[in-house]
Every structure is written in structure tokens, then in C-alpha cells.
GROMACS .gro file of C-alpha atoms in nm:
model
  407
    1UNK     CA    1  -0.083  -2.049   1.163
    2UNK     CA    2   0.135  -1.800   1.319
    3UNK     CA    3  -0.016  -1.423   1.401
    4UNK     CA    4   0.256  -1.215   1.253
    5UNK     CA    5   0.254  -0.881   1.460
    6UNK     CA    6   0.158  -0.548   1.308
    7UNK     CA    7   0.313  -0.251   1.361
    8UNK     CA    8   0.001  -0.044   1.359
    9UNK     CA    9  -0.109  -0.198   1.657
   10UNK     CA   10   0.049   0.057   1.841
   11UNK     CA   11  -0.125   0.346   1.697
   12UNK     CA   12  -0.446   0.143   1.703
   13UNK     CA   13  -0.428   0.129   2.101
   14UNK     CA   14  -0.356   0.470   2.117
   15UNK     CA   15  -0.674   0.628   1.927
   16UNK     CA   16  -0.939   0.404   2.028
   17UNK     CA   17  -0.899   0.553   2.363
   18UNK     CA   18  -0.933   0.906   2.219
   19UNK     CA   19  -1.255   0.816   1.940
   20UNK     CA   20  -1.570   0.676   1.937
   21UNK     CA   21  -1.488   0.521   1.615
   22UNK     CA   22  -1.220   0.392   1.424
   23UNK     CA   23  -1.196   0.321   1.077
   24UNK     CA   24  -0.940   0.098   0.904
   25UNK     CA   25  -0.929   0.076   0.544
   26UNK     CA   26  -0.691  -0.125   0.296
   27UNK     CA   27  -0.660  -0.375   0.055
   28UNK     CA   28  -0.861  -0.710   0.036
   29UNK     CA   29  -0.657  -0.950   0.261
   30UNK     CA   30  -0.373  -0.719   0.446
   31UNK     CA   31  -0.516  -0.825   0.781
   32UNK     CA   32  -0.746  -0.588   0.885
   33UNK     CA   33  -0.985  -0.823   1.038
   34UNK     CA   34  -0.712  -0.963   1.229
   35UNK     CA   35  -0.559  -0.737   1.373
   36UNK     CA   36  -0.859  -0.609   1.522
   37UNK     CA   37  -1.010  -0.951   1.640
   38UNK     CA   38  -0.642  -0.965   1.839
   39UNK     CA   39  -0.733  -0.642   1.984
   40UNK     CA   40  -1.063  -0.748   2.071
   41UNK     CA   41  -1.200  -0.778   2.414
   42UNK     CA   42  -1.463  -1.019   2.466
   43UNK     CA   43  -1.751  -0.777   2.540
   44UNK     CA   44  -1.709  -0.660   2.196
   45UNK     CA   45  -1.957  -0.802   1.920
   46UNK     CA   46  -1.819  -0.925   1.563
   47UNK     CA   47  -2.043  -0.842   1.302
   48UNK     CA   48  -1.949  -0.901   0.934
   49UNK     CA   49  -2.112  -0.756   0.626
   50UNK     CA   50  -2.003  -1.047   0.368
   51UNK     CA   51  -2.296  -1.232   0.580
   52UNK     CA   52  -2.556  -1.129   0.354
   53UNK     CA   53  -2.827  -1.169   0.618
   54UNK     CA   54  -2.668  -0.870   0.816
   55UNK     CA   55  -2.563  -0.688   0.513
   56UNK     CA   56  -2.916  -0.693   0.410
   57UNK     CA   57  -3.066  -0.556   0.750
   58UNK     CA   58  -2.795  -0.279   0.778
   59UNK     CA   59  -2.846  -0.111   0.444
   60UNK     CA   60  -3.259  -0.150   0.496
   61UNK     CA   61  -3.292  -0.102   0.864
   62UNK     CA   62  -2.936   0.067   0.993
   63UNK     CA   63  -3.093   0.176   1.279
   64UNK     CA   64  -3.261  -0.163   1.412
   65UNK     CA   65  -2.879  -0.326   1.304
   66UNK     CA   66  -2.719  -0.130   1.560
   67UNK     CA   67  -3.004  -0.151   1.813
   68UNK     CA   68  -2.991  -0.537   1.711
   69UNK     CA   69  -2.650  -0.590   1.797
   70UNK     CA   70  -2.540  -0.283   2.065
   71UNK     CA   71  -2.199  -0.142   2.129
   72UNK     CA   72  -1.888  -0.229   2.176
   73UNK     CA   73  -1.949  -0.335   1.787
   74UNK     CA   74  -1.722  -0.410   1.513
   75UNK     CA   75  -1.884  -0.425   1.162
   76UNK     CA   76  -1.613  -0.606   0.930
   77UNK     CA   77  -1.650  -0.461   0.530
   78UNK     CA   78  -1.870  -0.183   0.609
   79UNK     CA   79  -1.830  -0.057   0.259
   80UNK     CA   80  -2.119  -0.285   0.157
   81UNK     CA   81  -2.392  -0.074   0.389
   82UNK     CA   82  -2.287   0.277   0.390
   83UNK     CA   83  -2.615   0.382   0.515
   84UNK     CA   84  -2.481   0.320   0.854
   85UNK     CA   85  -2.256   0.572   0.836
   86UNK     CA   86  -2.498   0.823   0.926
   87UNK     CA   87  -2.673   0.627   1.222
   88UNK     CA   88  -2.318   0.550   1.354
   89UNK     CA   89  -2.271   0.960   1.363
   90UNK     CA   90  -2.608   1.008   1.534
   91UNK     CA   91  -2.511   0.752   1.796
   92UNK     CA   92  -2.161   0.930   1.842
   93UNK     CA   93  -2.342   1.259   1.897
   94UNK     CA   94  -2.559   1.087   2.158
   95UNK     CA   95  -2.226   1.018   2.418
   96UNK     CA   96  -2.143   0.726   2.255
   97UNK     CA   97  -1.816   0.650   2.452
   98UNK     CA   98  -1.431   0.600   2.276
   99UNK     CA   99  -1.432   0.274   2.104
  100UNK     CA  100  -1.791   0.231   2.057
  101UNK     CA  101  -1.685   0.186   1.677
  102UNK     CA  102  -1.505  -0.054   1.513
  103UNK     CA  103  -1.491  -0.028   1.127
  104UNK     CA  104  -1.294  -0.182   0.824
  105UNK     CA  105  -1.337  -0.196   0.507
  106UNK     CA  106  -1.134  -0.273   0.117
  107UNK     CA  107  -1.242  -0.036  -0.075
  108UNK     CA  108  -1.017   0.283   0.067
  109UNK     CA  109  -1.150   0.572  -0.120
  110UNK     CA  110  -1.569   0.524  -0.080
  111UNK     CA  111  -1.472   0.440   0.292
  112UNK     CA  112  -1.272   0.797   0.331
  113UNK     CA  113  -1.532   0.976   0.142
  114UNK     CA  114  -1.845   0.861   0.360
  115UNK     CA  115  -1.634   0.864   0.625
  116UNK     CA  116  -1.554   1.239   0.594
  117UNK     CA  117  -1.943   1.319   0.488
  118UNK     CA  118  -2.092   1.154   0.789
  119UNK     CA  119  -1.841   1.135   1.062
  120UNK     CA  120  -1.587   1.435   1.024
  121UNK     CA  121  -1.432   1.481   1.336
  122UNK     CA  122  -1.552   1.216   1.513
  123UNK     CA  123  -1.355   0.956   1.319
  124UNK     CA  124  -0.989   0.800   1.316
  125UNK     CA  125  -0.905   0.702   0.982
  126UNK     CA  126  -0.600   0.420   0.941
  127UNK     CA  127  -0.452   0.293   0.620
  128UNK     CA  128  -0.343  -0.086   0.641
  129UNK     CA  129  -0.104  -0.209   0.386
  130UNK     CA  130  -0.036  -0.569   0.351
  131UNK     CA  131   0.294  -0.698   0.529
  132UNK     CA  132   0.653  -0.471   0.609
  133UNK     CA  133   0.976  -0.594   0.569
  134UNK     CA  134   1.036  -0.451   0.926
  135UNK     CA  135   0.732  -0.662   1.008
  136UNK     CA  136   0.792  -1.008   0.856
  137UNK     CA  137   1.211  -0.937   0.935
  138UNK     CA  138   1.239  -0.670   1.170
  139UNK     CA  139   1.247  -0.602   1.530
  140UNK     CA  140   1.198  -0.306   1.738
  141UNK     CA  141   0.954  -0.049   1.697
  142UNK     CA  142   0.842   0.076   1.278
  143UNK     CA  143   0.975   0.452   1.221
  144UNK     CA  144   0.931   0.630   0.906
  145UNK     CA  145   1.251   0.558   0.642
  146UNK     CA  146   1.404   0.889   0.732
  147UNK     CA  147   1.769   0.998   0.509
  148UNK     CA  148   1.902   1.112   0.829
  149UNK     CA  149   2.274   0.927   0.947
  150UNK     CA  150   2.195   0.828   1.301
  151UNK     CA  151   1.850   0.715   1.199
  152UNK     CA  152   1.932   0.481   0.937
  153UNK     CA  153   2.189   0.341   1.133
  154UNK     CA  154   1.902   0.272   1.444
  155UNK     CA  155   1.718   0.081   1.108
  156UNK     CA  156   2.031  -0.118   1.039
  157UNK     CA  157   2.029  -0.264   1.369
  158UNK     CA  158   1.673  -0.320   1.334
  159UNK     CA  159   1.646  -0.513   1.031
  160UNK     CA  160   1.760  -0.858   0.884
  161UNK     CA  161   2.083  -0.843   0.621
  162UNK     CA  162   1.987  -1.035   0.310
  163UNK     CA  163   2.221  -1.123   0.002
  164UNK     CA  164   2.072  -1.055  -0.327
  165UNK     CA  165   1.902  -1.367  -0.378
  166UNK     CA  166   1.740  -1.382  -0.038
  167UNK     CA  167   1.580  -1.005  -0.113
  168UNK     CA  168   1.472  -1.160  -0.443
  169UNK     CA  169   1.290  -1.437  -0.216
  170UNK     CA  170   1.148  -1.152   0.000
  171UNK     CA  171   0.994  -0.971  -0.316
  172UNK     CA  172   0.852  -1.293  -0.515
  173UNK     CA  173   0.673  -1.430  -0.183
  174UNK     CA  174   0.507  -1.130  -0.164
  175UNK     CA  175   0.355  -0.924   0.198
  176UNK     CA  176  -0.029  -1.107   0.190
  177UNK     CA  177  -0.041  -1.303   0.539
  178UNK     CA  178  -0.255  -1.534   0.418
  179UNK     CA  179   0.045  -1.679   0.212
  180UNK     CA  180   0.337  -1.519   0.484
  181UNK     CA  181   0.146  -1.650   0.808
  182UNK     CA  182   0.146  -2.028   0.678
  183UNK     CA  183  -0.196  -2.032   0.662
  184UNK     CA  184  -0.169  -2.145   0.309
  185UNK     CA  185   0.118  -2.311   0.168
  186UNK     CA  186   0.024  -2.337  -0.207
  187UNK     CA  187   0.164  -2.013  -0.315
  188UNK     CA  188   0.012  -2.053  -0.717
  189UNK     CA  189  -0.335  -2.103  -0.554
  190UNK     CA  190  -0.330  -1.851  -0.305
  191UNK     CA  191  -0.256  -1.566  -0.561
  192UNK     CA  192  -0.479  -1.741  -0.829
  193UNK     CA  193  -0.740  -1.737  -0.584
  194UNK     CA  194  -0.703  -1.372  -0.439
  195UNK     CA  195  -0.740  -1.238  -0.769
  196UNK     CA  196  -1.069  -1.463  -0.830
  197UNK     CA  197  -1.198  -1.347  -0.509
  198UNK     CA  198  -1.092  -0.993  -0.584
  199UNK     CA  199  -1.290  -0.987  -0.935
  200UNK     CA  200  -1.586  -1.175  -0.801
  201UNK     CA  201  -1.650  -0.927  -0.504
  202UNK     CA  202  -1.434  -0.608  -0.520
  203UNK     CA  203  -1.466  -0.564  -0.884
  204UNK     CA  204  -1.816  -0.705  -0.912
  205UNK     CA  205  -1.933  -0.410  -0.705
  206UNK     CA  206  -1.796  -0.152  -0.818
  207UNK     CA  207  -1.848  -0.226  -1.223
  208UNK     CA  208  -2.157  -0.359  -1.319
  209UNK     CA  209  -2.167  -0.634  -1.556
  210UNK     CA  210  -1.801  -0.640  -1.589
  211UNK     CA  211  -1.664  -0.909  -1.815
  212UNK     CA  212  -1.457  -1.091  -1.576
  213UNK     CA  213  -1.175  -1.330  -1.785
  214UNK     CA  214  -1.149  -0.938  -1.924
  215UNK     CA  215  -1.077  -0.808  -1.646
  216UNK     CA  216  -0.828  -1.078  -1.537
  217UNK     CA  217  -0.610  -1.015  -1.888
  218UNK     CA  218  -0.615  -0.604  -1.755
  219UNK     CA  219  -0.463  -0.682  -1.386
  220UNK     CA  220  -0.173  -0.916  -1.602
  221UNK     CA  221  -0.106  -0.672  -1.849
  222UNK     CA  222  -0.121  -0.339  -1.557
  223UNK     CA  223   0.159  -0.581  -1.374
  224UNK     CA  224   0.316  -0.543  -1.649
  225UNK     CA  225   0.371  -0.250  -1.675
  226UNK     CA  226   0.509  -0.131  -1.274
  227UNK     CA  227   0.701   0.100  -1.210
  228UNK     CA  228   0.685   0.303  -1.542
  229UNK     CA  229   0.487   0.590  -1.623
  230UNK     CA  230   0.128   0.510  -1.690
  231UNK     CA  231   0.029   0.465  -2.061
  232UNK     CA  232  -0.339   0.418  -2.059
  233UNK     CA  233  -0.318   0.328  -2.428
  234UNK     CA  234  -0.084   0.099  -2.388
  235UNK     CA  235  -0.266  -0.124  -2.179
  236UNK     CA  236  -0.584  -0.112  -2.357
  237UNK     CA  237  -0.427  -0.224  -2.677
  238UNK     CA  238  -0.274  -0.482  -2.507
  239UNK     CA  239  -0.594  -0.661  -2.374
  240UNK     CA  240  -0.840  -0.512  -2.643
  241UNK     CA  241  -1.041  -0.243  -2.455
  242UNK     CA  242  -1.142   0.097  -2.562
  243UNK     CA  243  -0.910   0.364  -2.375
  244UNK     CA  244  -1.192   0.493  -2.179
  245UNK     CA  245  -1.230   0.158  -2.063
  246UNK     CA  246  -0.886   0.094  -1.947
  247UNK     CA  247  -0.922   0.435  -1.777
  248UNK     CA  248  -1.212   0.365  -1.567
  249UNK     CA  249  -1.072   0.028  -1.489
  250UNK     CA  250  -0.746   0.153  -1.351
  251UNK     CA  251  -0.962   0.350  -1.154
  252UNK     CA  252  -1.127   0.060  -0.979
  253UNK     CA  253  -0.768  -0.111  -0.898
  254UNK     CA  254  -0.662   0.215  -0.781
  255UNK     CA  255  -1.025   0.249  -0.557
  256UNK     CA  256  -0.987  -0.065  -0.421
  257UNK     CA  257  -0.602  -0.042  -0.307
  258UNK     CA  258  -0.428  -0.289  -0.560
  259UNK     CA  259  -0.248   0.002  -0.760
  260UNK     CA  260  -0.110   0.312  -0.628
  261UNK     CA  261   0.050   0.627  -0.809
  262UNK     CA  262   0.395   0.803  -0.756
  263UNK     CA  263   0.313   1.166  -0.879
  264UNK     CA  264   0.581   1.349  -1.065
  265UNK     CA  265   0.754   1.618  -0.900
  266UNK     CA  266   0.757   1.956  -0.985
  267UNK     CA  267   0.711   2.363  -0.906
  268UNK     CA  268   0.651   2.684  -1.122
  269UNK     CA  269   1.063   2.669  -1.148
  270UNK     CA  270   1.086   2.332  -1.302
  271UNK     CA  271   0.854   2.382  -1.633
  272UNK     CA  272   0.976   2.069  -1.836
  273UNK     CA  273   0.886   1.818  -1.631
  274UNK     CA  274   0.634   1.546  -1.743
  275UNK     CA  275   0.287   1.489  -1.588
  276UNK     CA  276   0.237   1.131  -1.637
  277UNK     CA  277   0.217   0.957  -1.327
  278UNK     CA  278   0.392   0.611  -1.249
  279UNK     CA  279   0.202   0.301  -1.127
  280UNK     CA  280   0.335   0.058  -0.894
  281UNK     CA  281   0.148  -0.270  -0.679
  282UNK     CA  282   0.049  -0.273  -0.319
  283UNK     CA  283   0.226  -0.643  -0.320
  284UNK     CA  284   0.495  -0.736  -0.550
  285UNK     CA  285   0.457  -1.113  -0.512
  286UNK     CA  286   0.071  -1.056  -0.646
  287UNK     CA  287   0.322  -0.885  -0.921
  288UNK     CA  288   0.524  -1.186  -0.955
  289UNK     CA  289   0.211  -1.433  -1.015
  290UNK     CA  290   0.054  -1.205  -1.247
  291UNK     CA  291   0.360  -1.198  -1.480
  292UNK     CA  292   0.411  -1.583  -1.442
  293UNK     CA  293   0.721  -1.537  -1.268
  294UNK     CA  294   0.733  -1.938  -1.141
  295UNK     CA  295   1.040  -1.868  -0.855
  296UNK     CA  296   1.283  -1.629  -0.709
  297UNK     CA  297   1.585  -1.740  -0.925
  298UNK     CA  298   1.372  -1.659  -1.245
  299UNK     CA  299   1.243  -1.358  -1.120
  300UNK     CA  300   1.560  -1.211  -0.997
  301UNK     CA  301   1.715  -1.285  -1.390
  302UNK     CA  302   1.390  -1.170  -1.546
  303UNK     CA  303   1.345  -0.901  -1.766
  304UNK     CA  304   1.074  -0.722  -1.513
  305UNK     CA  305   1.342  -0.761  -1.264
  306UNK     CA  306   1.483  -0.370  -1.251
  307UNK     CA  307   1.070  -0.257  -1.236
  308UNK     CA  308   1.001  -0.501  -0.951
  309UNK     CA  309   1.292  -0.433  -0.744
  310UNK     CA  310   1.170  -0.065  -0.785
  311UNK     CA  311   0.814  -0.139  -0.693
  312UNK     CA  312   0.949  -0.348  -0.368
  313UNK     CA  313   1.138  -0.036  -0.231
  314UNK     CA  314   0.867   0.244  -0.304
  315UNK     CA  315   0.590   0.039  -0.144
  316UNK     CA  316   0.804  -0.061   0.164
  317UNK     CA  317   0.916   0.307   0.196
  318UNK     CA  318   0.535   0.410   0.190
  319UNK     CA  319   0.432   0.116   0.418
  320UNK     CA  320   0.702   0.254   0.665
  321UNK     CA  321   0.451   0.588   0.689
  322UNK     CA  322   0.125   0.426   0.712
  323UNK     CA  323   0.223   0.211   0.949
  324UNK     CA  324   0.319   0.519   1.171
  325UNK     CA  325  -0.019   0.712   1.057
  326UNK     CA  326   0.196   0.946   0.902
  327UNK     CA  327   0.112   1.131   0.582
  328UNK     CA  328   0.439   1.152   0.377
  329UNK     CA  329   0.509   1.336   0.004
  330UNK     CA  330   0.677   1.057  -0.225
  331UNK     CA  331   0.736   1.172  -0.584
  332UNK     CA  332   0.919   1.115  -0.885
  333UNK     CA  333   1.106   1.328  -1.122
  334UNK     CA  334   1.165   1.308  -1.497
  335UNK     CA  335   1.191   1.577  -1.748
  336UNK     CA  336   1.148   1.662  -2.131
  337UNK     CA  337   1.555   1.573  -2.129
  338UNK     CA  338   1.517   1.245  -2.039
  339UNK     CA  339   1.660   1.388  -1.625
  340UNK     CA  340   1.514   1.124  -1.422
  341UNK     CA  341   1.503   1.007  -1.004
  342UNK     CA  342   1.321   0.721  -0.918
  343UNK     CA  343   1.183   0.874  -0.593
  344UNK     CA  344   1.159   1.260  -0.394
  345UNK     CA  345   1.012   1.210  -0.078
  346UNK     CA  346   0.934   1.553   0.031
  347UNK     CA  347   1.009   1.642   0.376
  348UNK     CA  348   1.026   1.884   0.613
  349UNK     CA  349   1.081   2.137   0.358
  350UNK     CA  350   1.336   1.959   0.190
  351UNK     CA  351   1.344   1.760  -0.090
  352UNK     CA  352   1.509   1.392  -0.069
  353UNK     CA  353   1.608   1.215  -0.427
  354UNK     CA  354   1.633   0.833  -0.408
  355UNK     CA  355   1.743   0.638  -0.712
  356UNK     CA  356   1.724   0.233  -0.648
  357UNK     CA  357   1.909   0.022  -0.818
  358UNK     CA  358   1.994  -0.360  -0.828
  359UNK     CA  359   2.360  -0.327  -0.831
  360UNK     CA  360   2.585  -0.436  -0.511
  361UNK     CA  361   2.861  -0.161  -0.581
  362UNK     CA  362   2.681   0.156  -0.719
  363UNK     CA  363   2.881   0.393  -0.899
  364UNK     CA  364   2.880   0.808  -0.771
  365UNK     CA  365   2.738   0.887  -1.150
  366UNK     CA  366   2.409   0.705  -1.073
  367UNK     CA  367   2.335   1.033  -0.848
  368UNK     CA  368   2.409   1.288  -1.101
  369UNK     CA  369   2.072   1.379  -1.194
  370UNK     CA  370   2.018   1.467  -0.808
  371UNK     CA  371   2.145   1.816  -0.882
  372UNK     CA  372   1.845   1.872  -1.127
  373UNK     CA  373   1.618   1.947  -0.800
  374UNK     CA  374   1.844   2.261  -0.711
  375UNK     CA  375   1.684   2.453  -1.002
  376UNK     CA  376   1.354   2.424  -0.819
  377UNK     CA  377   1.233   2.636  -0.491
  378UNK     CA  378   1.253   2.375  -0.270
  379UNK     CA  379   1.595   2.270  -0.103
  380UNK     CA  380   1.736   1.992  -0.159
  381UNK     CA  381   1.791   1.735   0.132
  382UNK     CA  382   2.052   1.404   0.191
  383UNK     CA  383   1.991   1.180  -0.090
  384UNK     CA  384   2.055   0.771  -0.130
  385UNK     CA  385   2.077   0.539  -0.372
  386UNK     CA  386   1.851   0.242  -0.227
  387UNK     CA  387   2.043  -0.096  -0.370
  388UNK     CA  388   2.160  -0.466  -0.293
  389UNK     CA  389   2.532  -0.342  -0.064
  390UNK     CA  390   2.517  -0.536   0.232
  391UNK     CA  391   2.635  -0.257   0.453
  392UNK     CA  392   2.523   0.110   0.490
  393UNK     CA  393   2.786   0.337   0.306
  394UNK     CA  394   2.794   0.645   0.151
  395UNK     CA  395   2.890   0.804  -0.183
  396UNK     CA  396   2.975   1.154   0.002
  397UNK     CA  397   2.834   1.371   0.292
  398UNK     CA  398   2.512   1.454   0.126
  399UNK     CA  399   2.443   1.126   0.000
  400UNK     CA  400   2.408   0.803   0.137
  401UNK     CA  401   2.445   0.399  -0.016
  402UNK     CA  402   2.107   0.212   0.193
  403UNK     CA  403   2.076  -0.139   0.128
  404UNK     CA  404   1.704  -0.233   0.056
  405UNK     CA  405   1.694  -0.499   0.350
  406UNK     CA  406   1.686  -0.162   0.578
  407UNK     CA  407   1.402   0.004   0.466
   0.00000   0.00000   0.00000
């Protein structure tokens, strides 16, 4: 098995010198363990919480836990004893030195909330995603995608070209280095038995006496449905749930890092915009096996294959800020007249309209509904259409022509 290199390595080495404890959250299976176990000097003690032995002592006796195992520690899936978090504090506000701490855990927003109860301030709090294109084909250090001309053209020499088919390969093998690393080489099973594993323990916990075969028809039929805006109803109908239902289950995907939201864009000056959200997958080859999308070649002539493209680009975009620790404002516009941009990433008090398409020779109309943002208080910034050109480009000054192989 080959250790693919993360880029938040980096920023890992630089705050564990500054806190007591670090915290590292993401989905089930992005590497969080690890990375940290690469990290790890041998004075350090591993401790995992899916050993139910331990997980048992540290939510009945936190204190003897820690006294049981001292520090350096690392506690992998802390989420499962959060009454820890508060002996982990008291132990910090004894002089426990930087690094004392190490912490991960899948389910992202329980972790950030005790987190922020128990340890504010005294905490570093990292967001893993699964695998980057810039890690699985890049070289060279991550940086934010930025619509600035010198600093795309320091990603183009950073990055791998790729023909249409071979990003259509990229997108259906997915970022999960379980599958990416070699470690296993059935790709079918793999996904087949993430998902069981995600139901059984993820799921499990956070909705009691969830019906589980259920549940497994509402992840297909949400992957169905990337990269449009979210219709709750929808979705219910679909697998036979009350709305409610569907609601508080797309709440538990989105809890537990599977989904994610692009929230549409707007300001008191821009009154007809929608407010429906649009829902996109942390990894689109989890997409892929969920809509029974059997290879590359299929996907890429698929009817999903537009809405997968689209979910490829804004979760490598956002991966490119996490993996710098970097919060970012990514967006999407559409209005009552049927205006729409795929993506606004709001920036240094611009705004930046991205529309991605699967065409290798865009035409200048696809950016017409740029000029929609001008109406607004916020300027607008360089724009791009993100799409399958081998070669940077540009439709005109203000806007650029990326290929997706550089994000």
C-alpha cells in the first residue's frame, strides 16, 4: 500500500507546536488516522474509541482514561466519549504542554460544537477532506484556487494535463485512499462496503432505530440528485419517507460530512434570488457507485454526467481551502428569471463567478449571466469558466478559460 501524502501535513506541523490540542475532523475514511500515525513519534500513545473496552472507560471514568494512558495521547473517534472533552480542558489549564492532544473524529459538527463548549481557545480545529487532485496528481505545495493570472499559471505547472476521458477516470475512481492507496483493489466492494460501514456506525448513532435498507435507498436517491438545488420532497417521494423524515436524514449525511451545501448568493440589492440551497458529495466516485455508474466510459456518456462533473470541480475547489486551513465563501447564484452561475466564491471583497462546463471549446455566451452580480453591492472580480480545454486560455481580460485538471 502506498502512503499518498497530504497536503495538510504542513499545517498540521505547524500548530501542534503552538496548541496543546489538535482536533481533526472529517468524513469516515479520508485518512485522518493516517496522517496522524505518520506524524507520530513513538513516545506518543494510540488510543482508539471503536475499541469498545476504552470507549466504555472514557465516557464512565474520563478522568482515570487519561490518567490510564498519560500524554503525549492520541484518542482516534473521540466523538463516541465526549465527556472527555471537559477533562482534556482541565488538563490543558493545568500546563499541559503543545501537543499533549491528539484528536479526530467523523462526525464534523458534534466535534466543533464540544469542541468550542469545552476547549475554546485552547483548541486547533482542522477539516480533512478525502483525497485532492493536487494530491493524488499534483506536485508542489496546495494553494487555494485563486482567479488571479500569475497564480493559475504557478497551478498549471503544478498539476497533471488530462484529456477528457482521463478526468472522467479521475471523477469515477473517486478521492477515498482506501480505494486510491491500493489498499483495496475491488472498487464495487470497497464503496459497497463504506456505505455498510457508514450506516452501521455513523448512522446507527446518530438515529436511533433507523431502518437501515431505508436508509441505503435515501443515500442512492440524494446521489441522485447532486449538484441541483435541494428538493426535500423530491427525495422523500422517491424512497417513501415522510418529508420530515427526509429532512432530518439529510441532516445526518450533512452531520457526518457525506453531503455538503453551496448556499445561494445574494444581498439586500439582489431581491429575486432563490433560497434553496444546492447539494453536492464529499467524493464523487461514492457518487458514481451509488448511481450504478459500472465505469468511466459510461459515466462520462451518462445522463448524471453534467451534475457530476459539477460536483468534481466544487468539491476540489473547496478541498483546495481546507487543505490550507483557510475559510473561503463559495456560493451559487440563480434567480426568479431563470439567471444562473454555477459558483461565486467570495473573496477579498470581490465577488468571483465560475460556470463549469464539460465542453473542450466554450463559447463567450456561457459567461453572460456573469454581469447579473454587478446589480449587487459587492464588486465583481475575474471570472472563469472551469471546463475540459487542455490549456489555460481566456475569453477576455476579466475572464479566464481553466481546465478542471488545474484546480
Amino acid at each position: 500500500m502506498e502512503y499518498i501524502k497530504r497536503d495538510l501535513e504542513q499545517k498540521i506541523k505547524v500548530l501542534i507546536e503552538d496548541y496543546a490540542c489538535i482536533l481533526i475532523t472529517g468524513p469516515r475514511q479520508v485518512g485522518k488516522t493516517t496522517v496522524l500515525k505518520n506524524l507520530m513519534a513513538k513516545d506518543r500513545e494510540y488510543v482508539t474509541l471503536d475499541d469498545l473496552e476504552e470507549r466504555k472507560l472514557a465516557k464512565t471514568d474520563p478522568a482515570m482514561f487519561l490518567q490510564m494512558h498519560g500524554l503525549p495521547i492520541f484518542i482516534d473517534e473521540v466523538q463516541y466519549a465526549p465527556e472527555l472533552f471537559s477533562y482534556i480542558k482541565i488538563e490543558i489549564d493545568k500546563g499541559a504542554p503543545a501537543s499533549s492532544f491528539w484528536l479526530t473524529g467523523s462526525q464534523a459538527f458534534k466535534l466543533m460544537e464540544l469542541a468550542q463548549e469545552s476547549l475554546a481557545g485552547r483548541v486547533a480545529i482542522l477539516h480533512m477532506p478525502s483525497l485532492s487532485q493536487h494530491e493524488l496528481y499534483g506536485k508542489g505545495d496546495n494553494n487555494p484556487f485563486q482567479l488571479d493570472l500569475v497564480k493559475l499559471k504557478n497551478r498549471k505547472k503544478q498539476g497533471t494535463c488530462a484529456d477528457v476521458s482521463e478526468m472522467f477516470q479521475r471523477i469515477w475512481e473517486g478521492s477515498l485512499p482506501g480505494y486510491r492507496s491500493g489498499k483495496f483493489k475491488d472498487r464495487e466492494v470497497f464503496y459497497s462496503s463504506y456505505v455498510q460501514t457508514y450506516i452501521e456506525r455513523d448512522v446507527g448513532e446518530l438515529v436511533s432505530g433507523v431502518d437501515k435498507l431505508l436508509f441505503q435507498d435515501f443515500i442512492r436517491a440524494t446521489a441522485c440528485r447532486v449538484g441541483q438545488v435541494l428538493n426535500v420532497h423530491d427525495i422523500a417521494g422517491d424512497v417513501g419517507v415522510a418529508d420530515e423524515t427526509a429532512k432530518r436524514w439529510l441532516q445526518v449525511l450533512e452531520k457526518s460530512d457525506v453531503i455538503f451545501y453551496l448556499r445561494p448568493y445574494s444581498n439586500n440589492l439582489l431581491k429575486r434570488t432563490i433560497k434553496t440551497p444546492k447539494m453536492y458529495f464529499f467524493d464523487t466516485g461514492l457518487v458514481a457507485y451509488l448511481t450504478r455508474y459500472s465505469s468511466p466510459e459510461i459515466l462520462e456518456a451518462g445522463a448524471m454526467n453534467g451534475a457530476i462533473l459539477e460536483n468534481y470541480v466544487v468539491s476540489e475547489i473547496r478541498k483546495s481551502y481546507q487543505n490550507n486551513a483557510r475559510e473561503c465563501l463559495l456560493w451559487y447564484y440563480r434567480d426568479k428569471d431563470s439567471k444562473e452561475i454555477d459558483m461565486v466564491i467570495e473573496q477579498d471583497g470581490e465577488l468571483h463567478p465560475i460556470e463549469i462546463k464539460k465542453s473542450i471549446n466554450p463559447e463567450a455566451k456561457m459567461i453572460n449571466s456573469f454581469a447579473v452580480l454587478d446589480k449587487g453591492s459587492v464588486p465583481r472580480g475575474k471570472g472563469a469558466i472551469v471546463c475540459m480545454r487542455p490549456d489555460l486560455s481566456a475569453v477576455n481580460s476579466d475572464n479566464y478559460i481553466v481546465p478542471i485538471w488545474m484546480i
